[in-house]
């Protein structure tokens, strides 16, 4: 795991700057990844999770926010379940079940070449992601 990449994310999280910018960067970065750096939970994931926890807690029920950051929310939910025994942050109740129509809306906001990929991913995982 490249230490400079972990360091970059930890510094961004600790900078206390614009959280919206950080969340947008995480959302874009997580399009093709499970963790921020490498293939396992790292200090980068934990630092960013802690930095944005309060902000995402406020918008967990906002469907528009979830649709505009589907990769961020997926990552956040994974990390909160991996870190739940490590800290004192409350679990955020996130409904990741989106209808196919909602997924089409989210896909329409993706760059042209990636729209098809997001919808194919959803169709393959239909029973896992979408309610019946």
CSV table of N, CA and C in Angstrom, one decimal:
chain,number,residue,atom,x,y,z
A,1,UNK,N,0.8,-1.2,0.0
A,1,UNK,CA,0.0,0.0,0.0
A,1,UNK,C,0.9,1.2,0.0
A,2,UNK,N,0.8,2.1,-1.0
A,2,UNK,CA,1.6,3.3,-1.1
A,2,UNK,C,1.3,4.2,0.1
A,3,UNK,N,2.3,4.5,0.9
A,3,UNK,CA,2.2,5.3,2.1
A,3,UNK,C,1.9,6.8,1.7
A,4,UNK,N,2.4,7.2,0.5
A,4,UNK,CA,2.1,8.6,0.2
A,4,UNK,C,0.7,8.8,-0.2
A,5,UNK,N,0.0,7.8,-0.7
A,5,UNK,CA,-1.4,7.9,-1.0
A,5,UNK,C,-2.2,7.9,0.3
A,6,UNK,N,-1.9,7.1,1.3
A,6,UNK,CA,-2.5,7.1,2.6
A,6,UNK,C,-2.3,8.5,3.2
A,7,UNK,N,-1.1,9.0,3.2
A,7,UNK,CA,-0.8,10.3,3.8
A,7,UNK,C,-1.6,11.4,3.1
A,8,UNK,N,-1.8,11.4,1.8
A,8,UNK,CA,-2.5,12.4,1.1
A,8,UNK,C,-4.0,12.4,1.6
A,9,UNK,N,-4.6,11.3,1.8
A,9,UNK,CA,-6.0,11.3,2.2
A,9,UNK,C,-6.1,11.7,3.7
A,10,UNK,N,-5.2,11.3,4.5
A,10,UNK,CA,-5.2,11.7,5.9
A,10,UNK,C,-5.0,13.2,6.0
A,11,UNK,N,-4.1,13.8,5.2
A,11,UNK,CA,-3.9,15.2,5.3
A,11,UNK,C,-5.2,16.0,4.8
A,12,UNK,N,-5.8,15.4,3.8
A,12,UNK,CA,-7.1,16.1,3.3
A,12,UNK,C,-8.1,16.0,4.4
A,13,UNK,N,-8.2,14.9,5.1
A,13,UNK,CA,-9.2,14.7,6.1
A,13,UNK,C,-8.9,15.7,7.3
A,14,UNK,N,-7.6,15.8,7.7
A,14,UNK,CA,-7.2,16.6,8.8
A,14,UNK,C,-7.2,18.1,8.5
A,15,UNK,N,-7.2,18.5,7.3
A,15,UNK,CA,-7.1,19.9,6.9
A,15,UNK,C,-8.3,20.7,7.4
A,16,UNK,N,-9.4,20.1,7.6
A,16,UNK,CA,-10.6,20.8,8.1
A,16,UNK,C,-11.1,21.8,7.1
A,17,UNK,N,-10.8,21.6,5.8
A,17,UNK,CA,-11.3,22.5,4.8
A,17,UNK,C,-12.7,22.2,4.4
A,18,UNK,N,-13.0,22.5,3.1
A,18,UNK,CA,-14.4,22.3,2.6
A,18,UNK,C,-14.7,20.9,2.5
A,19,UNK,N,-15.7,20.4,3.3
A,19,UNK,CA,-16.1,19.0,3.4
A,19,UNK,C,-16.8,18.6,2.1
A,20,UNK,N,-17.5,19.5,1.5
A,20,UNK,CA,-18.2,19.2,0.2
A,20,UNK,C,-17.2,18.8,-0.9
A,21,UNK,N,-16.1,19.6,-0.9
A,21,UNK,CA,-15.0,19.3,-1.9
A,21,UNK,C,-14.4,17.9,-1.6
A,22,UNK,N,-14.2,17.6,-0.4
A,22,UNK,CA,-13.6,16.3,0.0
A,22,UNK,C,-14.6,15.2,-0.3
A,23,UNK,N,-15.9,15.4,0.0
A,23,UNK,CA,-16.8,14.3,-0.4
A,23,UNK,C,-17.0,14.1,-1.9
A,24,UNK,N,-16.9,15.2,-2.6
A,24,UNK,CA,-16.9,15.1,-4.1
A,24,UNK,C,-15.7,14.3,-4.6
A,25,UNK,N,-14.6,14.6,-4.0
A,25,UNK,CA,-13.4,13.9,-4.4
A,25,UNK,C,-13.4,12.4,-4.1
A,26,UNK,N,-13.9,12.1,-2.9
A,26,UNK,CA,-14.1,10.7,-2.5
A,26,UNK,C,-15.1,10.0,-3.5
A,27,UNK,N,-16.2,10.7,-3.8
A,27,UNK,CA,-17.2,10.1,-4.6
A,27,UNK,C,-16.6,9.7,-6.0
A,28,UNK,N,-15.8,10.7,-6.6
A,28,UNK,CA,-15.2,10.4,-7.9
A,28,UNK,C,-14.2,9.3,-7.8
A,29,UNK,N,-13.4,9.4,-6.7
A,29,UNK,CA,-12.3,8.4,-6.5
A,29,UNK,C,-12.8,7.0,-6.3
A,30,UNK,N,-14.0,6.9,-5.7
A,30,UNK,CA,-14.6,5.5,-5.4
A,30,UNK,C,-15.4,4.9,-6.5
A,31,UNK,N,-15.4,5.5,-7.7
A,31,UNK,CA,-16.2,5.0,-8.8
A,31,UNK,C,-15.7,3.6,-9.1
A,32,UNK,N,-14.4,3.3,-9.0
A,32,UNK,CA,-13.9,2.0,-9.4
A,32,UNK,C,-13.1,1.3,-8.2
A,33,UNK,N,-13.4,1.7,-7.0
A,33,UNK,CA,-12.6,1.2,-5.9
A,33,UNK,C,-13.6,0.8,-4.7
A,34,UNK,N,-13.0,0.0,-3.9
A,34,UNK,CA,-13.7,-0.4,-2.6
A,34,UNK,C,-13.2,0.4,-1.5
A,35,UNK,N,-11.9,0.6,-1.4
A,35,UNK,CA,-11.2,1.4,-0.4
A,35,UNK,C,-10.4,2.5,-1.0
A,36,UNK,N,-10.1,3.6,-0.2
A,36,UNK,CA,-9.4,4.7,-0.8
A,36,UNK,C,-8.1,4.4,-1.3
A,37,UNK,N,-7.3,3.5,-0.6
A,37,UNK,CA,-6.0,3.1,-1.0
A,37,UNK,C,-5.9,1.6,-0.8
A,38,UNK,N,-5.5,0.9,-1.9
A,38,UNK,CA,-5.2,-0.5,-1.8
A,38,UNK,C,-6.5,-1.3,-1.8
A,39,UNK,N,-6.4,-2.5,-1.3
A,39,UNK,CA,-7.5,-3.5,-1.3
A,39,UNK,C,-8.0,-3.8,0.1
A,40,UNK,N,-7.7,-3.0,1.1
A,40,UNK,CA,-8.1,-3.2,2.4
A,40,UNK,C,-8.3,-1.9,3.2
A,41,UNK,N,-9.0,-2.0,4.3
A,41,UNK,CA,-9.2,-0.8,5.1
A,41,UNK,C,-7.8,-0.2,5.5
A,42,UNK,N,-7.7,1.1,5.5
A,42,UNK,CA,-6.4,1.8,5.8
A,42,UNK,C,-6.7,3.0,6.7
A,43,UNK,N,-5.7,3.6,7.2
A,43,UNK,CA,-5.8,4.8,7.9
A,43,UNK,C,-6.5,5.9,7.1
A,44,UNK,N,-6.3,5.9,5.8
A,44,UNK,CA,-6.9,6.8,4.9
A,44,UNK,C,-8.5,6.7,5.0
A,45,UNK,N,-9.0,5.5,4.9
A,45,UNK,CA,-10.4,5.3,5.0
A,45,UNK,C,-11.0,5.8,6.4
A,46,UNK,N,-10.3,5.4,7.4
A,46,UNK,CA,-10.7,5.8,8.8
A,46,UNK,C,-10.7,7.3,9.0
A,47,UNK,N,-9.6,8.0,8.5
A,47,UNK,CA,-9.5,9.4,8.7
A,47,UNK,C,-10.6,10.2,7.9
A,48,UNK,N,-10.8,9.8,6.7
A,48,UNK,CA,-11.8,10.5,5.9
A,48,UNK,C,-13.2,10.2,6.4
A,49,UNK,N,-13.5,8.9,6.8
A,49,UNK,CA,-14.8,8.6,7.4
A,49,UNK,C,-15.1,9.5,8.6
A,50,UNK,N,-14.1,9.6,9.5
A,50,UNK,CA,-14.3,10.4,10.7
A,50,UNK,C,-14.5,11.9,10.3
A,51,UNK,N,-13.8,12.4,9.3
A,51,UNK,CA,-13.9,13.8,8.9
A,51,UNK,C,-15.3,14.1,8.3
A,52,UNK,N,-15.9,13.2,7.6
A,52,UNK,CA,-17.2,13.5,6.9
A,52,UNK,C,-18.4,12.9,7.6
A,53,UNK,N,-18.2,12.2,8.7
A,53,UNK,CA,-19.3,11.5,9.4
A,53,UNK,C,-20.4,12.5,9.8
A,54,UNK,N,-20.1,13.6,10.4
A,54,UNK,CA,-21.2,14.5,10.9
A,54,UNK,C,-21.9,15.1,9.7
A,55,UNK,N,-21.2,15.4,8.7
A,55,UNK,CA,-21.9,16.0,7.5
A,55,UNK,C,-22.8,15.0,6.8
A,56,UNK,N,-22.4,13.8,6.7
A,56,UNK,CA,-23.2,12.8,6.0
A,56,UNK,C,-24.4,12.3,6.9
A,57,UNK,N,-24.1,12.4,8.2
A,57,UNK,CA,-25.2,12.1,9.2
A,57,UNK,C,-26.4,13.0,9.0
A,58,UNK,N,-26.1,14.2,8.7
A,58,UNK,CA,-27.2,15.2,8.5
A,58,UNK,C,-28.0,15.0,7.2
A,59,UNK,N,-27.4,14.4,6.2
A,59,UNK,CA,-28.1,14.2,4.9
A,59,UNK,C,-28.4,12.8,4.5
A,60,UNK,N,-28.4,11.9,5.5
A,60,UNK,CA,-28.6,10.4,5.3
A,60,UNK,C,-30.0,10.2,4.7
A,61,UNK,N,-31.0,11.0,5.0
A,61,UNK,CA,-32.3,10.7,4.5
A,61,UNK,C,-32.7,11.6,3.3
A,62,UNK,N,-31.7,12.3,2.8
A,62,UNK,CA,-31.9,13.2,1.7
A,62,UNK,C,-31.6,12.4,0.4
A,63,UNK,N,-32.7,12.0,-0.3
A,63,UNK,CA,-32.5,11.1,-1.5
A,63,UNK,C,-31.7,11.8,-2.5
A,64,UNK,N,-31.9,13.1,-2.7
A,64,UNK,CA,-31.1,13.8,-3.7
A,64,UNK,C,-29.6,13.7,-3.4
A,65,UNK,N,-29.2,13.9,-2.2
A,65,UNK,CA,-27.8,13.8,-1.8
A,65,UNK,C,-27.3,12.4,-2.0
A,66,UNK,N,-28.1,11.4,-1.8
A,66,UNK,CA,-27.6,10.0,-2.0
A,66,UNK,C,-27.4,9.7,-3.5
A,67,UNK,N,-28.3,10.3,-4.3
A,67,UNK,CA,-28.2,10.1,-5.8
A,67,UNK,C,-27.1,10.8,-6.4
A,68,UNK,N,-26.7,11.9,-5.8
A,68,UNK,CA,-25.6,12.7,-6.3
A,68,UNK,C,-24.2,12.2,-5.9
A,69,UNK,N,-24.2,11.3,-4.9
A,69,UNK,CA,-22.9,10.7,-4.5
A,69,UNK,C,-23.0,9.2,-4.2
A,70,UNK,N,-23.5,8.5,-5.2
A,70,UNK,CA,-23.7,7.0,-4.9
A,70,UNK,C,-22.5,6.3,-4.5
A,71,UNK,N,-21.3,6.7,-5.1
A,71,UNK,CA,-20.1,6.0,-4.7
A,71,UNK,C,-19.6,6.3,-3.3
A,72,UNK,N,-19.8,7.6,-3.0
A,72,UNK,CA,-19.5,8.1,-1.6
A,72,UNK,C,-20.3,7.3,-0.6
A,73,UNK,N,-21.6,7.2,-0.8
A,73,UNK,CA,-22.5,6.6,0.2
A,73,UNK,C,-22.2,5.1,0.3
A,74,UNK,N,-21.9,4.4,-0.8
A,74,UNK,CA,-21.6,3.0,-0.7
A,74,UNK,C,-20.3,2.8,0.1
A,75,UNK,N,-19.3,3.6,-0.2
A,75,UNK,CA,-18.0,3.5,0.6
A,75,UNK,C,-18.3,3.8,2.0
A,76,UNK,N,-19.0,4.9,2.3
A,76,UNK,CA,-19.2,5.3,3.7
A,76,UNK,C,-19.9,4.2,4.5
A,77,UNK,N,-20.9,3.6,3.9
A,77,UNK,CA,-21.6,2.5,4.6
A,77,UNK,C,-20.7,1.3,4.9
A,78,UNK,N,-19.9,1.0,3.9
A,78,UNK,CA,-18.9,-0.1,4.1
A,78,UNK,C,-18.0,0.3,5.3
A,79,UNK,N,-17.4,1.5,5.3
A,79,UNK,CA,-16.4,1.8,6.3
A,79,UNK,C,-17.1,1.9,7.6
A,80,UNK,N,-18.3,2.5,7.7
A,80,UNK,CA,-18.9,2.6,9.1
A,80,UNK,C,-19.1,1.2,9.7
A,81,UNK,N,-19.4,0.2,8.8
A,81,UNK,CA,-19.6,-1.2,9.4
A,81,UNK,C,-18.3,-1.8,9.7
A,82,UNK,N,-17.2,-1.4,9.0
A,82,UNK,CA,-15.9,-2.0,9.3
A,82,UNK,C,-15.3,-1.3,10.6
A,83,UNK,N,-15.7,0.0,10.8
A,83,UNK,CA,-15.1,0.7,11.9
A,83,UNK,C,-16.0,0.8,13.2
A,84,UNK,N,-17.2,0.2,13.2
A,84,UNK,CA,-18.1,0.4,14.2
A,84,UNK,C,-17.6,0.1,15.6
A,85,UNK,N,-16.7,-0.8,15.7
A,85,UNK,CA,-16.2,-1.2,17.1
A,85,UNK,C,-14.9,-0.4,17.4
A,86,UNK,N,-14.5,0.4,16.5
A,86,UNK,CA,-13.2,1.2,16.7
A,86,UNK,C,-13.4,2.5,17.3
A,87,UNK,N,-14.6,3.1,17.2
A,87,UNK,CA,-14.7,4.5,17.7
A,87,UNK,C,-16.1,4.7,18.4
A,88,UNK,N,-16.3,6.0,18.6
A,88,UNK,CA,-17.5,6.3,19.3
A,88,UNK,C,-18.5,7.1,18.4
A,89,UNK,N,-18.4,6.9,17.1
A,89,UNK,CA,-19.3,7.6,16.1
A,89,UNK,C,-20.5,6.7,15.9
A,90,UNK,N,-21.7,7.3,15.9
A,90,UNK,CA,-22.9,6.6,15.8
A,90,UNK,C,-23.1,6.1,14.4
A,91,UNK,N,-23.7,4.9,14.3
A,91,UNK,CA,-24.0,4.4,12.9
A,91,UNK,C,-25.0,5.3,12.3
A,92,UNK,N,-24.9,5.5,11.0
A,92,UNK,CA,-25.8,6.3,10.2
A,92,UNK,C,-26.7,5.3,9.4
A,93,UNK,N,-28.0,5.5,9.6
A,93,UNK,CA,-28.9,4.6,8.9
A,93,UNK,C,-29.0,5.1,7.5
A,94,UNK,N,-28.5,4.3,6.5
A,94,UNK,CA,-28.5,4.6,5.1
A,94,UNK,C,-29.3,3.6,4.3
A,95,UNK,N,-30.2,4.1,3.6
A,95,UNK,CA,-31.0,3.2,2.7
A,95,UNK,C,-30.3,3.2,1.3
A,96,UNK,N,-29.6,2.1,1.1
A,96,UNK,CA,-28.9,2.0,-0.2
A,96,UNK,C,-29.8,1.4,-1.3
A,97,UNK,N,-31.0,1.0,-1.0
A,97,UNK,CA,-31.9,0.4,-2.0
A,97,UNK,C,-32.5,1.5,-2.8
A,98,UNK,N,-32.1,1.6,-4.0
A,98,UNK,CA,-32.7,2.6,-5.0
A,98,UNK,C,-33.5,1.9,-6.0
A,99,UNK,N,-34.5,2.5,-6.5
A,99,UNK,CA,-35.3,1.9,-7.6
A,99,UNK,C,-34.5,2.0,-8.9
A,100,UNK,N,-34.9,1.2,-9.9
A,100,UNK,CA,-34.2,1.3,-11.1
A,100,UNK,C,-34.3,2.7,-11.7
A,101,UNK,N,-35.5,3.3,-11.5
A,101,UNK,CA,-35.6,4.7,-12.0
A,101,UNK,C,-34.6,5.6,-11.3
A,102,UNK,N,-34.5,5.5,-10.0
A,102,UNK,CA,-33.5,6.3,-9.3
A,102,UNK,C,-32.1,6.0,-9.8
A,103,UNK,N,-31.8,4.7,-10.1
A,103,UNK,CA,-30.4,4.4,-10.6
A,103,UNK,C,-30.2,5.0,-12.0
A,104,UNK,N,-31.3,5.1,-12.8
A,104,UNK,CA,-31.1,5.7,-14.1
A,104,UNK,C,-30.8,7.2,-14.0
A,105,UNK,N,-31.5,7.8,-13.0
A,105,UNK,CA,-31.2,9.2,-12.8
A,105,UNK,C,-29.8,9.4,-12.3
A,106,UNK,N,-29.3,8.5,-11.4
A,106,UNK,CA,-27.9,8.6,-11.0
A,106,UNK,C,-26.9,8.4,-12.1
A,107,UNK,N,-27.3,7.4,-13.0
A,107,UNK,CA,-26.4,7.1,-14.1
A,107,UNK,C,-26.3,8.2,-15.1
A,108,UNK,N,-27.4,8.9,-15.2
A,108,UNK,CA,-27.5,10.0,-16.2
A,108,UNK,C,-26.5,11.2,-15.8
A,109,UNK,N,-26.1,11.2,-14.5
A,109,UNK,CA,-25.2,12.2,-14.1
A,109,UNK,C,-23.7,11.7,-14.2
A,110,UNK,N,-23.5,10.5,-14.6
A,110,UNK,CA,-22.2,9.9,-14.8
A,110,UNK,C,-21.7,10.4,-16.2
A,111,UNK,N,-20.4,10.4,-16.4
A,111,UNK,CA,-19.9,10.7,-17.7
A,111,UNK,C,-20.4,9.7,-18.7
A,112,UNK,N,-20.6,10.1,-19.9
A,112,UNK,CA,-21.3,9.2,-21.0
A,112,UNK,C,-20.8,7.8,-21.0
A,113,UNK,N,-19.5,7.5,-21.0
A,113,UNK,CA,-19.0,6.2,-21.1
A,113,UNK,C,-19.3,5.3,-19.9
A,114,UNK,N,-19.5,6.0,-18.7
A,114,UNK,CA,-19.7,5.2,-17.5
A,114,UNK,C,-21.1,5.0,-17.2
A,115,UNK,N,-22.1,5.6,-17.9
A,115,UNK,CA,-23.5,5.4,-17.6
A,115,UNK,C,-23.9,3.9,-17.8
A,116,UNK,N,-23.4,3.4,-18.9
A,116,UNK,CA,-23.8,2.0,-19.2
A,116,UNK,C,-23.2,1.1,-18.2
A,117,UNK,N,-22.0,1.3,-17.7
A,117,UNK,CA,-21.3,0.5,-16.7
A,117,UNK,C,-22.1,0.5,-15.4
A,118,UNK,N,-22.6,1.6,-15.0
A,118,UNK,CA,-23.3,1.7,-13.7
A,118,UNK,C,-24.6,0.9,-13.8
A,119,UNK,N,-25.3,1.1,-14.9
A,119,UNK,CA,-26.6,0.4,-15.1
A,119,UNK,C,-26.4,-1.1,-15.2
A,120,UNK,N,-25.3,-1.5,-15.9
A,120,UNK,CA,-25.1,-3.0,-16.1
A,120,UNK,C,-24.7,-3.6,-14.7
A,121,UNK,N,-23.9,-2.8,-13.9
A,121,UNK,CA,-23.6,-3.2,-12.6
A,121,UNK,C,-24.9,-3.4,-11.7
A,122,UNK,N,-25.8,-2.5,-11.8
A,122,UNK,CA,-27.0,-2.6,-11.1
A,122,UNK,C,-27.9,-3.8,-11.5
A,123,UNK,N,-28.0,-4.0,-12.8
A,123,UNK,CA,-28.8,-5.1,-13.3
A,123,UNK,C,-28.2,-6.4,-12.9
A,124,UNK,N,-26.9,-6.6,-12.9
A,124,UNK,CA,-26.2,-7.8,-12.5
A,124,UNK,C,-26.5,-8.1,-11.0
A,125,UNK,N,-26.6,-7.0,-10.2
A,125,UNK,CA,-26.7,-7.1,-8.8
A,125,UNK,C,-28.2,-6.8,-8.3
A,126,UNK,N,-29.1,-6.9,-9.3
A,126,UNK,CA,-30.5,-6.4,-9.0
A,126,UNK,C,-31.1,-7.0,-7.7
A,127,UNK,N,-30.9,-8.2,-7.5
A,127,UNK,CA,-31.5,-8.8,-6.2
A,127,UNK,C,-30.8,-8.3,-5.0
A,128,UNK,N,-29.6,-7.8,-5.1
A,128,UNK,CA,-28.8,-7.3,-4.0
A,128,UNK,C,-29.1,-5.9,-3.7
A,129,UNK,N,-29.2,-5.1,-4.8
A,129,UNK,CA,-29.4,-3.6,-4.6
A,129,UNK,C,-30.8,-3.2,-4.6
A,130,UNK,N,-31.6,-3.7,-5.5
A,130,UNK,CA,-33.0,-3.2,-5.7
A,130,UNK,C,-34.0,-4.0,-4.9
A,131,UNK,N,-35.0,-3.4,-4.3
A,131,UNK,CA,-36.1,-4.2,-3.6
A,131,UNK,C,-36.9,-4.8,-4.7
A,132,UNK,N,-37.5,-5.9,-4.4
A,132,UNK,CA,-38.4,-6.6,-5.3
A,132,UNK,C,-39.8,-6.0,-5.3
